[in-house]
CSV table of C-alpha atoms in Angstrom, one decimal:
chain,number,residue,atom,x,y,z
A,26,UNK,CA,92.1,124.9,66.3
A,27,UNK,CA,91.8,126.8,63.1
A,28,UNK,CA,88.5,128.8,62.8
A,29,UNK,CA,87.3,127.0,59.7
A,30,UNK,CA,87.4,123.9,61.8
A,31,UNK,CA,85.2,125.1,65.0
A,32,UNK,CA,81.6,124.5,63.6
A,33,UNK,CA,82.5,120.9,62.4
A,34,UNK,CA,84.3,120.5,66.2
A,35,UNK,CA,81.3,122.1,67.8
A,36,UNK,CA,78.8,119.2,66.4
A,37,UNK,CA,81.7,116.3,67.2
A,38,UNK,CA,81.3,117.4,70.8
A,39,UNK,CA,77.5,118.2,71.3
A,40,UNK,CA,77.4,114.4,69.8
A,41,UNK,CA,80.3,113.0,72.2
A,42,UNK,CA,78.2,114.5,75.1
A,43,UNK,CA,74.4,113.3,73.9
A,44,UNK,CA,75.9,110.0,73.7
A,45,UNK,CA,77.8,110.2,77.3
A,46,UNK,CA,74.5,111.2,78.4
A,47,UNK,CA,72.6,108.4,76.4
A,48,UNK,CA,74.9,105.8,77.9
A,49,UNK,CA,74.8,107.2,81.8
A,50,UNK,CA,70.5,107.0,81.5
A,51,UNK,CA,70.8,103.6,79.8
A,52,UNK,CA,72.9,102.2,83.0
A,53,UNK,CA,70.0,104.6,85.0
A,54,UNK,CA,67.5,102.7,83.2
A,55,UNK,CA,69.6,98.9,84.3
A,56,UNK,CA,70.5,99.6,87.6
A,57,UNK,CA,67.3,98.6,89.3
A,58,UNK,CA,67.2,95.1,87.4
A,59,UNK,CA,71.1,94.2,87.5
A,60,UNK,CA,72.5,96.3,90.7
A,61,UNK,CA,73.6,93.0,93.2
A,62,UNK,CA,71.7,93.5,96.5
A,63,UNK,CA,74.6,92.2,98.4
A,64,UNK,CA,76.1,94.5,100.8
A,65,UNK,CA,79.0,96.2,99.4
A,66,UNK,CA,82.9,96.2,100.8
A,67,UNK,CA,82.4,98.5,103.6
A,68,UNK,CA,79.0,97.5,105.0
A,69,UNK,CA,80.2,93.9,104.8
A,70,UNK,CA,83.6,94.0,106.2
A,71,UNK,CA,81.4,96.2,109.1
A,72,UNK,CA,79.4,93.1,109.2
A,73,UNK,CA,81.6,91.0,110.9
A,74,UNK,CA,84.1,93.2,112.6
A,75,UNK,CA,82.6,96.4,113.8
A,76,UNK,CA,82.8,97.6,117.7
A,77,UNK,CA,79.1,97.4,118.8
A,78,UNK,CA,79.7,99.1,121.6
A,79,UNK,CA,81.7,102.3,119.4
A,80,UNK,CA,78.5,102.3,117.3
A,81,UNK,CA,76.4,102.2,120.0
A,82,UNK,CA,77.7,105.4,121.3
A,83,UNK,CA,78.7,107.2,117.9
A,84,UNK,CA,74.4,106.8,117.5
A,85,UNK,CA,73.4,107.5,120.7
A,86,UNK,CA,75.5,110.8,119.9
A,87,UNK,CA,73.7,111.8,116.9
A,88,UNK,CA,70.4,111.0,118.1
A,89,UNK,CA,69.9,107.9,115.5
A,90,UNK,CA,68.4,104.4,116.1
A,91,UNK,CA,70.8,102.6,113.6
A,92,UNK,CA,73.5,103.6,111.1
A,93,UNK,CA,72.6,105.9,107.9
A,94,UNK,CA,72.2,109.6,108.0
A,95,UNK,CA,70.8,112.1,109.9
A,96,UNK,CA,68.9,113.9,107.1
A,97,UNK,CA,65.8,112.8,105.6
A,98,UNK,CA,66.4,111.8,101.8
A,99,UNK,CA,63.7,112.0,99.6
A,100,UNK,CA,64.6,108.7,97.9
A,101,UNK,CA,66.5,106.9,100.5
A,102,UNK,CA,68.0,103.7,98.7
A,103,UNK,CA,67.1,105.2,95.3
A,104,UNK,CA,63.7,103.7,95.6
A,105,UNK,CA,60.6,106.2,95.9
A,106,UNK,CA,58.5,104.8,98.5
A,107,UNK,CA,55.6,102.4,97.7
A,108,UNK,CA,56.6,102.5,93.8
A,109,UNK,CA,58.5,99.4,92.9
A,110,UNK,CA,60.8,99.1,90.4
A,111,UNK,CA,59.0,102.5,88.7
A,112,UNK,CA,60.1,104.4,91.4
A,113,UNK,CA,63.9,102.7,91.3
A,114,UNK,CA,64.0,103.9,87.8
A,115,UNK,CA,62.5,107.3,88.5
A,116,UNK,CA,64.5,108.1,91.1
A,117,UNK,CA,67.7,107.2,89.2
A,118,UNK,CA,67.0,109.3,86.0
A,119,UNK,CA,66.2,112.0,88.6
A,120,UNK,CA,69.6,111.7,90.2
A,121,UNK,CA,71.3,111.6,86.9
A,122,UNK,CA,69.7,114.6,85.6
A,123,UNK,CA,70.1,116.2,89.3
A,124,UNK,CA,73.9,115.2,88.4
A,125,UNK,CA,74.0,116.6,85.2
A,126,UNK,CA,72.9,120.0,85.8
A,127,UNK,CA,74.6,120.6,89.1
A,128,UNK,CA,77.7,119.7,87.3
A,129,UNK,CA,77.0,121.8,84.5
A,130,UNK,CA,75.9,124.9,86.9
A,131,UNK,CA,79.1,124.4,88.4
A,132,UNK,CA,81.7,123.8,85.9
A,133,UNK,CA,79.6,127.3,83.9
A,134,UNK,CA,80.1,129.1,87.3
A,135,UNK,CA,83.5,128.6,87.9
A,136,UNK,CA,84.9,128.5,84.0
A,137,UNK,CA,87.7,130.9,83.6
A,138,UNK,CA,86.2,134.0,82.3
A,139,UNK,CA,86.6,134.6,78.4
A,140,UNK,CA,89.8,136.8,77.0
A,141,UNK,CA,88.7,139.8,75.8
A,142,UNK,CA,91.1,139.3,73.1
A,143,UNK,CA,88.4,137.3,71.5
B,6,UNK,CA,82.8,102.5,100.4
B,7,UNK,CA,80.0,105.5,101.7
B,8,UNK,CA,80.6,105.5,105.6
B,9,UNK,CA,76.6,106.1,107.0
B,10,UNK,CA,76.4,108.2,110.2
B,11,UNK,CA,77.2,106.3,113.0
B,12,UNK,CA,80.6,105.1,111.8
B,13,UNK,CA,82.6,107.3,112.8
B,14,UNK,CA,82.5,109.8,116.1
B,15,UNK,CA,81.4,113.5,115.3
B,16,UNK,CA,84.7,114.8,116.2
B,17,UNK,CA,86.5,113.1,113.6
B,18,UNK,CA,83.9,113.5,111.3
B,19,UNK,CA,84.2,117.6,111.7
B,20,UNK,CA,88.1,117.0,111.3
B,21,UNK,CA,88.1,114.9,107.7
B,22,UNK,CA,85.3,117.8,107.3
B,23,UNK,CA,87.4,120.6,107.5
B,24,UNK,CA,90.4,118.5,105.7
B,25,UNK,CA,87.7,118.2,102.8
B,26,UNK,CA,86.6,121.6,102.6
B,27,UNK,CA,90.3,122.5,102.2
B,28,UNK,CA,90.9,120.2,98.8
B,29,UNK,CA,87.3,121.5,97.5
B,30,UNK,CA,88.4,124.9,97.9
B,31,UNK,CA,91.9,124.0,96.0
B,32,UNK,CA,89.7,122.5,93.2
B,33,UNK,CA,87.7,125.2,92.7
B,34,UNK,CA,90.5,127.4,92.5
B,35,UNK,CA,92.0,124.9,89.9
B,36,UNK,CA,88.2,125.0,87.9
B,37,UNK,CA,88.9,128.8,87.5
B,38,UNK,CA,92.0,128.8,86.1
B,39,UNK,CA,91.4,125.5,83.2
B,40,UNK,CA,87.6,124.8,83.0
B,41,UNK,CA,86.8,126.3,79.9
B,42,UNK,CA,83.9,126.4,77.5
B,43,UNK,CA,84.7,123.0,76.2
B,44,UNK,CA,85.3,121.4,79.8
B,45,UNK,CA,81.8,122.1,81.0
B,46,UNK,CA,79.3,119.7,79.1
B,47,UNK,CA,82.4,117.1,79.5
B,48,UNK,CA,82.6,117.7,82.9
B,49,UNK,CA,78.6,117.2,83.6
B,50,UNK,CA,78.3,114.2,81.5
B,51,UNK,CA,81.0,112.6,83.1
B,52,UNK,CA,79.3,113.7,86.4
B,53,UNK,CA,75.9,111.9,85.3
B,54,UNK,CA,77.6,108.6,84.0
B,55,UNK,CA,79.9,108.0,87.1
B,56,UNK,CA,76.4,108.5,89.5
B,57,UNK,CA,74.9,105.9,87.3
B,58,UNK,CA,77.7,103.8,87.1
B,59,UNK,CA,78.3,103.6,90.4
B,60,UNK,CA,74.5,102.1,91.2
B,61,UNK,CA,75.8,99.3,89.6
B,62,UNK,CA,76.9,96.9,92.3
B,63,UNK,CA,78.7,94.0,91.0
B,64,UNK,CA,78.1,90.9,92.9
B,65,UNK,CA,82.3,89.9,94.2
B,66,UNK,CA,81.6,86.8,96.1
B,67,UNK,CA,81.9,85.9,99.7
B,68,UNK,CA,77.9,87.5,100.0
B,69,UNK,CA,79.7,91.2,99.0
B,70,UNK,CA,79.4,93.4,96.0
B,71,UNK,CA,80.9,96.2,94.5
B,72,UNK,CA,80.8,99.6,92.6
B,73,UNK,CA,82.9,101.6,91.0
B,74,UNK,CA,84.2,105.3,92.2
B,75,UNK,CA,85.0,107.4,89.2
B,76,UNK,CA,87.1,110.2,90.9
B,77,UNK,CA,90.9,108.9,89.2
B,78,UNK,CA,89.0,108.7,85.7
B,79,UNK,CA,87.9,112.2,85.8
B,80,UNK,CA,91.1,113.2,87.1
B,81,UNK,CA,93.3,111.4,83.8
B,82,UNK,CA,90.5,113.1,81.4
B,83,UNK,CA,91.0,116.3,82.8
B,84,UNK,CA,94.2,115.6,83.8
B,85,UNK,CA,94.3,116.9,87.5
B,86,UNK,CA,93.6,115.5,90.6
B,87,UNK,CA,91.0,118.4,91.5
B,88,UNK,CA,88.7,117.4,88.7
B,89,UNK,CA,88.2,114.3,90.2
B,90,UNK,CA,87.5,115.7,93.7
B,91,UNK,CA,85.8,118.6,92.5
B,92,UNK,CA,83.0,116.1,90.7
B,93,UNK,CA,82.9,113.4,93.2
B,94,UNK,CA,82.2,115.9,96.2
B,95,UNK,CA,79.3,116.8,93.8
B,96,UNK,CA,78.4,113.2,93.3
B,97,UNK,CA,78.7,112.6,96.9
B,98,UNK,CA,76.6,115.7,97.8
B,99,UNK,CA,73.3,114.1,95.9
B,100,UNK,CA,74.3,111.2,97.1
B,101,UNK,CA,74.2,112.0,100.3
B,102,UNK,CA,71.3,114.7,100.3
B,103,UNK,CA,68.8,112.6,98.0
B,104,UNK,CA,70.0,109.2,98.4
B,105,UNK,CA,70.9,108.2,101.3
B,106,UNK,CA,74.3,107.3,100.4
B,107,UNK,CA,76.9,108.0,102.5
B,108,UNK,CA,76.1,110.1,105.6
B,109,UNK,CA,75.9,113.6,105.6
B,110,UNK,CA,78.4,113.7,108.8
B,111,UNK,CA,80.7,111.9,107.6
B,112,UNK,CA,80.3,113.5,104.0
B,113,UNK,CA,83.9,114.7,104.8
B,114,UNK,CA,85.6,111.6,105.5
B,115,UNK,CA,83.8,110.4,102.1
B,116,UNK,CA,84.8,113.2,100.0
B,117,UNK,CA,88.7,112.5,101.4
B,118,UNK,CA,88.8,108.7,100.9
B,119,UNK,CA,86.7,108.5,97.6
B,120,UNK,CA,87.5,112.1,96.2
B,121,UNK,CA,91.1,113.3,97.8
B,122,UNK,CA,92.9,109.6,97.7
B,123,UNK,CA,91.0,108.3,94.8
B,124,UNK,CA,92.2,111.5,92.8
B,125,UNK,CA,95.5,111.9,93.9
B,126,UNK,CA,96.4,108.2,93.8
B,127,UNK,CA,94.7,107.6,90.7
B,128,UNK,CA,95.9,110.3,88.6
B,129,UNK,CA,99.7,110.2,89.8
B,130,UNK,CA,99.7,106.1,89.2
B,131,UNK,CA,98.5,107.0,85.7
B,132,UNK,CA,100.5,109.8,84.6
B,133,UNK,CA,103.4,108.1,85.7
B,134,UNK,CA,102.7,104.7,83.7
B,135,UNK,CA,101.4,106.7,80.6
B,136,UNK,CA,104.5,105.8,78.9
B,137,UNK,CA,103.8,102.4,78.9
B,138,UNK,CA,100.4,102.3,77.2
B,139,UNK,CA,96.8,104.6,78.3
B,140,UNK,CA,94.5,101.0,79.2
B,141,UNK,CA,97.5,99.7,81.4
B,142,UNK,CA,98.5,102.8,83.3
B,143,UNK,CA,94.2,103.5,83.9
B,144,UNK,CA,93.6,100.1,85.0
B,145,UNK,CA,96.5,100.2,87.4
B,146,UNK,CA,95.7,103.9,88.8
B,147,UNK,CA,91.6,103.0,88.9
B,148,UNK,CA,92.9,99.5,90.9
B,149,UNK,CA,95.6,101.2,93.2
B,150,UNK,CA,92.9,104.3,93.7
B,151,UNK,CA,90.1,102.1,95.3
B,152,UNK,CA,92.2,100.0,97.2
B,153,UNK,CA,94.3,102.8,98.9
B,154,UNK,CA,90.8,104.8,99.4
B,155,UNK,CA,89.5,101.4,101.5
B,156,UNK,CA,92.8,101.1,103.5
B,157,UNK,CA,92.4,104.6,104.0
B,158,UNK,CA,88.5,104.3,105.2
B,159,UNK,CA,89.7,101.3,107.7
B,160,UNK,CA,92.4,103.4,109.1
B,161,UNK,CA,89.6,106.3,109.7
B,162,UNK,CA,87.4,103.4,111.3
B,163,UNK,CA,90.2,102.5,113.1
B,164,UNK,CA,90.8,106.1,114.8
B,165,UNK,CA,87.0,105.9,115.6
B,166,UNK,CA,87.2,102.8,117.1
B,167,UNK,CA,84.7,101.2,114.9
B,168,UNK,CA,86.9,98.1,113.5
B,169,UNK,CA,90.1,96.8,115.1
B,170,UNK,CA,93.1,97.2,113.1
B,171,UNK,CA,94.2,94.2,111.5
B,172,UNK,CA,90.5,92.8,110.8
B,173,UNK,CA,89.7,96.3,109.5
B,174,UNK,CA,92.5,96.1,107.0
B,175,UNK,CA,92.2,92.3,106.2
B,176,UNK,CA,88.6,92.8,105.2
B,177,UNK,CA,88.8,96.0,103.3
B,178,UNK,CA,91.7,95.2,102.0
B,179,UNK,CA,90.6,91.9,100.6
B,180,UNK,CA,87.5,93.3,99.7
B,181,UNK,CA,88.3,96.2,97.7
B,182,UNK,CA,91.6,94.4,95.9
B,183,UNK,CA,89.0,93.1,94.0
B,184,UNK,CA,86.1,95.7,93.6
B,185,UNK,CA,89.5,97.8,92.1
B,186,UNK,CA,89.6,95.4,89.3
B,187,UNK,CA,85.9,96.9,88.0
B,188,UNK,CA,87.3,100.2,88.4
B,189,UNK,CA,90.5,99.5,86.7
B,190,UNK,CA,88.5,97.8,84.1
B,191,UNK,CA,85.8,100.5,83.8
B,192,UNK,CA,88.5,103.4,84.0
B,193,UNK,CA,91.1,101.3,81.5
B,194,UNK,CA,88.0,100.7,78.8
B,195,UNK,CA,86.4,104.6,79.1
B,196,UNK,CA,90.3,106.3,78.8
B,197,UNK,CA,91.6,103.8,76.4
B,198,UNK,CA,88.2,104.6,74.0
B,199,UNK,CA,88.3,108.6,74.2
B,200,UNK,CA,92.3,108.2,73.5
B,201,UNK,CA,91.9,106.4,70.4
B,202,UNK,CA,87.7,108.1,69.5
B,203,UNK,CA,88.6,112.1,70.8
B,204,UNK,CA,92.2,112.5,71.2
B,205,UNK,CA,91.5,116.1,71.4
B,206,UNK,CA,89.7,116.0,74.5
B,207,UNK,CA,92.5,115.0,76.7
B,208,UNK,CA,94.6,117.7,77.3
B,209,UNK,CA,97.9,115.2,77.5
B,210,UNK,CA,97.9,114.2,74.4
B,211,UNK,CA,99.6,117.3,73.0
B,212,UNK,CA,96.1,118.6,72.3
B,213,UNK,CA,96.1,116.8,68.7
B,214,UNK,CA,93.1,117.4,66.5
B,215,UNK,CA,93.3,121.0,68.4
C-alpha cells in the first residue's frame, strides 16, 4: 500500500465495517419476527432418540431439573422477561453490541504489536 | 447444534473442555502473530453479524429448523482455521453466559464441534477447492463444516450415552445435510461478495489493491 493511498483506504474500510455492522443490527432487528420456533437439529434429533435414563442422571449430577445450563442468564432465550417482542429486540442489539466490542477488545489486545520501524 | 447441560456427563464435558482450551490457546497465539490494525474492526464486525445471523432459524421441515455457524467463513476471510475458533469461542461465550445458548458445561464440547471442526473442516475444504471458483469451494467447506461438526456432536452424545449410535447419526446427519446448505449458501454469498467488493481484505488473494 503506497502512503498516498492509506487515507482514501482508511475511509473504504471504516465504510465496509459501518455497513457489516448495519447489516448484523438489521438481522438483530428481524430475528424476533422471522427466527422459526421449531426446534433446531440437535434438540430435535434429542427429541426422539435420547437415553432418558443417561439424562436423568447427567441432571441429577449437576443439580438441574431439566436440560439447559447451570448459570443464570440474564436473557435466557434472548427474550427479557415480561417484555415481548421489545425485549427480543433489546436483548439482541445488546448481544450484538456485547459481540462487537468483546471482539474488538480482543482482537486490540492481542494484535501484533507495531514495528518500530514505523 | 449448542449441547444444554445435561447432555453430556461432566467428565466428558471437563475433557472436550481441556481439548478446547488447548485450540483457544493456539489461536491466540496465531492472533499475535497476524491480527493487525486492519484485522480488528473486521474481526468484530464479523463477530456481531455471525451472532445475529445465527438467531435466524430457518424452518427445514420435518417440525426442525436451522441456523447457521459462522466459524469456516471467518476462517477463509482470515484465512486460518484459528480465526474461526478464536471468534466462535467468543460467540459461544455470550451465548452461553447471556443467552442461554449452549451450556456453560459443555461450553467445551461446543467450542470443539462448532469452533475446532467447523474451522478446520471448513477452511481446509475451501482452500483446497479455491482453484475451482471462491462461491463453490465456500459453499462446499460451509456444507461439509456443519455436517462433520453434527456427526461429530452425535459421536460425543454417543460416548455420553445420550443417543444410540446409528439413530444419533441418522438424525443428525439428516438433519444437518440440510441446515449445511444455509451455511454453504450464507458462507458462498458473504466470500464470493468481499472477493469481487474488497479483494484486499482477503489475505489469499495476493493482497491486490494492497
Amino acid at each position: 500500500m503506497s502512503n498516498g493511498n492509506s487515507a482514501g483506504t482508511n475511509s473504504k474500510n471504516s465504510k465496509f465495517i459501518m455497513g457489516g455492522l448495519i447489516i448484523a443490527l438489521i438481522i438483530g432487528i428481524l430475528a424476533p419476527f422471522i427466527a422459526s420456533g421449531d426446534p433446531d437439529g440437535l434438540e430435535s434429533a434429542a427429541g426422539k432418540i435420547i437415553n432418558g435414563n443417561a439424562l436423568e442422571s447427567n441432571l441429577q449430577e449437576i443439580g438441574l431439573e431439566e436440560e439447559g445450563t447451570v448459570a443464570p442468564s440474564p436473557f435466557a432465550d434472548y427474550a427479557i422477561p415480561g417484555m415481548d417482542k421489545i425485549g427480543e429486540i433489546a436483548a439482541m442489539l445488546i448481544g450484538i453490541l456485547l459481540m462487537m466490542v468483546l471482539g474488538y477488545g480482543v482482537a486490540a489486545i492481542l494484535k501484533k504489536k507495531e514495528q518500530i520501524a514505523n | 447444534m449448542h449441547i444444554p447441560d445435561g447432555f453430556i456427563p461432566t467428565w466428558e464435558s471437563a475433557i472436550f473442555w481441556i481439548i478446547s482450551i488447548i485450540f483457544v490457546a493456539l489461536a491466540i497465539k496465531w492472533a499475535k502473530n497476524n491480527m493487525d490494525e486492519k484485522s480488528v474492526p473486521l474481526f468484530a464486525v464479523l463477530g456481531a453479524g455471525i451472532f445475529a445471523i445465527q438467531a435466524i432459524n430457518v424452518p427445514i421441515g420435518m417440525g426442525t429448523s436451522g441456523h447457521m455457524v459462522g466459524a469456516a467463513m471467518a476462517s477463509m476471510i482470515f484465512d486460518s482455521p484459528y480465526a474461526g475458533i478464536l471468534l466462535l469461542a467468543l460467540v459461544l461465550l455470550i451465548q452461553g453466559l447471556f443467552f442461554a445458548d449452549g451450556g456453560i458445561l459443555v461450553m467445551g464440547a461446543n467450542i470443539f464441534n462448532m469452533g475446532v471442526i467447523c474451522a478446520f473442516v471448513g477452511y481446509y475444504a475451501f482452500k483446497s477447492l479455491r482453484s475451482r471458483g471462491i462461491s463453490i469451494a465456500a459453499f462446499v467447506g460451509g456444507w461439509l463444516a456443519l455436517f462433520t461438526s453434527a456427526i461429530v456432536c452425535s459421536l460425543e452424545l454417543t460416548i455420553a450415552g445420550t443417543f444410540p449410535l446409528v439413530a444419533g447419526l441418522s438424525a443428525m446427519g439428516l438433519y444437518h445435510a440440510i441446515i449445511g446448505l444455509i451455511e454453504g449458501v450464507i458462507t458462498a454469498v458473504v466470500l464470493g461478495y468481499i472477493a469481487s467488493a474488497r479483494p484486499d481484505m482477503l489475505k489469499w488473494t495476493g493482497g491486490k489493491n494492497e
